[in-house]
Amino acid sequence: MKAAFRQSMSWLHTWTGLLVGWILFAVFLSGTLAYFNSEITLWMQPETSQTRSQSDAVAKGGAWLQQNHPDAVEWSIFPANERGGAVRVLWTPPPATPDAKPVRDPDRDIAWLDPNTGQQINVRDTMGGAFFYRLHFDMHYMPRIWGRWIVGVCAMFMFVAILTGIVVHRKIFTDFFTLRFNKGQRSWLDAHNVVGVLALPFHIMITFTGFVTLASMYMPWGIAANFANDDDYFKSAFPQPEIPDTRGAPAPPLDLAAALATVDARWNGASPSSVTVFRPADTSAVVRMFQTSSAQIDSRADAIVMNRAGEVIWAKAGKGAATQTFGVMVGLHAGRYAGPDLRWLYFLSGLGGTTMIGTGLILWTVKRKRKHAAKSVAHVGLRLVEVLNTGTIVGFPLGVAAYFIANRLVPLDTVERAEAEIGWFFAAWGVSYIYAALRPAPRAWFELLAAAAAAFAAIPLLSAFTTGRNLFTSIASGDWTRATIDFALLATAVLFAFAARKVAAKSDAAPSHPRRSREQAQTS
Amino acid sequence: MIHLLGFVAALCGFVLLCAAMQRHQTEIFGARLAPALGRNLRYGGGALIVAAWLIDALGLGWAVGTITALGHLTLAAGLAIALLHWRSAALKKARAPARSKQA
């Protein structure tokens, strides 16, 4: 009975893992990269310097708007956090006639500022690290809602695979430190087990909280039973600041200093992350600020509304237990609260999860290859899995390299430039599948791994030639974020080169005629 | 600083736990240890793991400290496995010439 139970769990583990493994690999790796989304964006916008103080960046944004758009009817300031760079400012110009409705032109009424000088800069049009963040749960080239359903279903499979994996593994403590190299299938299983067990708390947490982030979409019945519509639910669960509508008399454009002093005192020094000023050139001006999400684990940021003098006219009341639980779970998942040390731990655990999925996928083929090799017939299913494995495990990182390269090579005046960069990502990834399908398996692994190594090594070089920044200037100027990314890219190149060498050595060593090599082994 | 302390405590804890396991003792020391010593290593390792958690929790607060401790434990266990691998490889290498001389 017990053996039968474990066997059925093993079956479930194998097939839930395989069926969605490729999507999960992409979801895990993009999510892992998204832990450094602000840093990647900073690297991808070499025109800006790094934000030293988020509050100061808001003040700089306010000052710029005060000077350049004093007559606007609305200002918005989106500073980067201290991990990122440029400040984005938006404004709504006054309507042509007093009775007309003010309209904002999304292409024209926007500017980017350097967070430290407050000067307007021309940053390149890129999604930066936000692309990986979006890809992680929205996918791409499809309606968001589809992407979220696909990722949600895959997350459920992941959860099943984790739980069944624990049952199947059995020797979690005995095999805790066991990792044997160069033993074929045994080594892949060891590696799969070790990365799975070591980061197990992370895997369980990240899969469960990932599901929770979109729980109300996947399970809408609780809301449907208690509220007339979604709007009522959102109003009740996440009260939004109310903006008074009464108009006063014209006044000089608002100075944010008073409002910033108020939040500085109320939020124990936590910075605002998004600031909107309604009617800045009126005595009735209202300032709304959301607190940066790095201030607490809870992802639901505090909000506050102030008048011209910086006096509070609305503040978020205490949160209910359920909303707070939800907010903490989402916060735990996204890790926005994490400082640099904890962020690296998140990143490494994420890489562990990615490796767990990758080794699991490879293990599936290694297991079956031995069986089929005995029969010496080509197996369509095995070949399909092999191609998908190669195209995903090496192809996705190759796409990441292409995305970084595109960021430096796509001309700055390209229309829809950000989307063009993303096109490079999917082109490189897609071509990897075709390439893997056209080449015999070991060659495809080797050649794609070598290509990935070359591509990652090329990025810091390309960057040095196409921008004023390179690894040495970054280090010299104390720009550690960009220097670390250059280092990480080079380290990734070394890792892929190492993997390529391993594959090459293995396929050279693999006997082309198994029988003869066995004879040789016996005679020696 | 807290991160370093927590991580080092976790690493030492896992190294002791690994040394406490009979199956790894031959890889590390070339011979099995006395059962009593193995037991003490296990208690010591367990205590250090708890210490790692306490260091992180007291230094960084219970919530963030606990999350950080889990991260430290993951990373430390990974490094402990790498250390075990290097140690057993070095031991094998050191023994190989000795054995061939005997032959």
PDB file of C-alpha atoms in Angstrom, chain A residues 171 173-181 194 198-201 297 332 337 341-342 345-346 348-349, chain B residues 3 14-15 17-18 21 23-24 63-64 67-68 70-75 77-78 80-81 84-85:
ATOM      1  CA  LYS A 171      15.568  10.435   2.133  1.00  0.00           C
ATOM      2  CA  PHE A 173      17.813  14.093   5.672  1.00  0.00           C
ATOM      3  CA  THR A 174      19.969  11.091   4.774  1.00  0.00           C
ATOM      4  CA  ASP A 175      20.704  12.493   1.307  1.00  0.00           C
ATOM      5  CA  PHE A 176      20.863  16.107   2.453  1.00  0.00           C
ATOM      6  CA  PHE A 177      24.556  16.540   1.606  1.00  0.00           C
ATOM      7  CA  THR A 178      24.725  13.890  -1.119  1.00  0.00           C
ATOM      8  CA  LEU A 179      25.837  15.189  -4.509  1.00  0.00           C
ATOM      9  CA  ARG A 180      27.773  12.715  -6.640  1.00  0.00           C
ATOM     10  CA  PHE A 181      29.354  13.967  -9.853  1.00  0.00           C
ATOM     11  CA  VAL A 194      19.869  19.019  -3.523  1.00  0.00           C
ATOM     12  CA  LEU A 198      18.131  23.331   0.105  1.00  0.00           C
ATOM     13  CA  ALA A 199      15.742  26.034  -1.013  1.00  0.00           C
ATOM     14  CA  LEU A 200      12.595  24.112  -0.093  1.00  0.00           C
ATOM     15  CA  PRO A 201      11.239  26.824   2.243  1.00  0.00           C
ATOM     16  CA  ILE A 297       7.061  43.597   4.109  1.00  0.00           C
ATOM     17  CA  LEU A 332       7.044  38.172   0.750  1.00  0.00           C
ATOM     18  CA  TYR A 337      11.169  45.314   1.154  1.00  0.00           C
ATOM     19  CA  ASP A 341      21.850  41.271   1.209  1.00  0.00           C
ATOM     20  CA  LEU A 342      18.410  39.706   1.446  1.00  0.00           C
ATOM     21  CA  LEU A 345      19.467  35.574  -1.072  1.00  0.00           C
ATOM     22  CA  TYR A 346      16.137  35.864  -2.899  1.00  0.00           C
ATOM     23  CA  LEU A 348      20.106  32.864  -5.389  1.00  0.00           C
ATOM     24  CA  SER A 349      17.095  30.932  -4.101  1.00  0.00           C
TER      25      SER A 349
ATOM     26  CA  HIS B   3      24.317  38.839   7.649  1.00  0.00           C
ATOM     27  CA  PHE B  14      25.903  22.479   8.453  1.00  0.00           C
ATOM     28  CA  VAL B  15      29.568  21.477   8.360  1.00  0.00           C
ATOM     29  CA  LEU B  17      25.921  18.211  10.845  1.00  0.00           C
ATOM     30  CA  CYS B  18      27.584  16.824   7.748  1.00  0.00           C
ATOM     31  CA  MET B  21      26.774  11.683   9.440  1.00  0.00           C
ATOM     32  CA  ARG B  23      28.210   8.144   5.436  1.00  0.00           C
ATOM     33  CA  HIS B  24      30.189  11.391   5.017  1.00  0.00           C
ATOM     34  CA  ALA B  63       9.948  38.809  10.622  1.00  0.00           C
ATOM     35  CA  VAL B  64      12.736  39.878   8.286  1.00  0.00           C
ATOM     36  CA  ILE B  67      13.174  35.129   6.227  1.00  0.00           C
ATOM     37  CA  THR B  68      16.845  36.082   6.063  1.00  0.00           C
ATOM     38  CA  LEU B  70      16.085  30.735   5.784  1.00  0.00           C
ATOM     39  CA  GLY B  71      18.075  32.337   2.974  1.00  0.00           C
ATOM     40  CA  HIS B  72      21.306  31.992   4.954  1.00  0.00           C
ATOM     41  CA  LEU B  73      20.532  28.337   5.694  1.00  0.00           C
ATOM     42  CA  THR B  74      19.937  27.619   1.997  1.00  0.00           C
ATOM     43  CA  LEU B  75      23.155  29.300   0.929  1.00  0.00           C
ATOM     44  CA  ALA B  77      23.953  24.258   3.086  1.00  0.00           C
ATOM     45  CA  GLY B  78      24.930  24.727  -0.564  1.00  0.00           C
ATOM     46  CA  ALA B  80      28.724  23.002   2.921  1.00  0.00           C
ATOM     47  CA  ILE B  81      28.035  20.547   0.089  1.00  0.00           C
ATOM     48  CA  LEU B  84      32.395  18.383   1.336  1.00  0.00           C
ATOM     49  CA  HIS B  85      33.000  17.793  -2.342  1.00  0.00           C
TER      50      HIS B  85
END
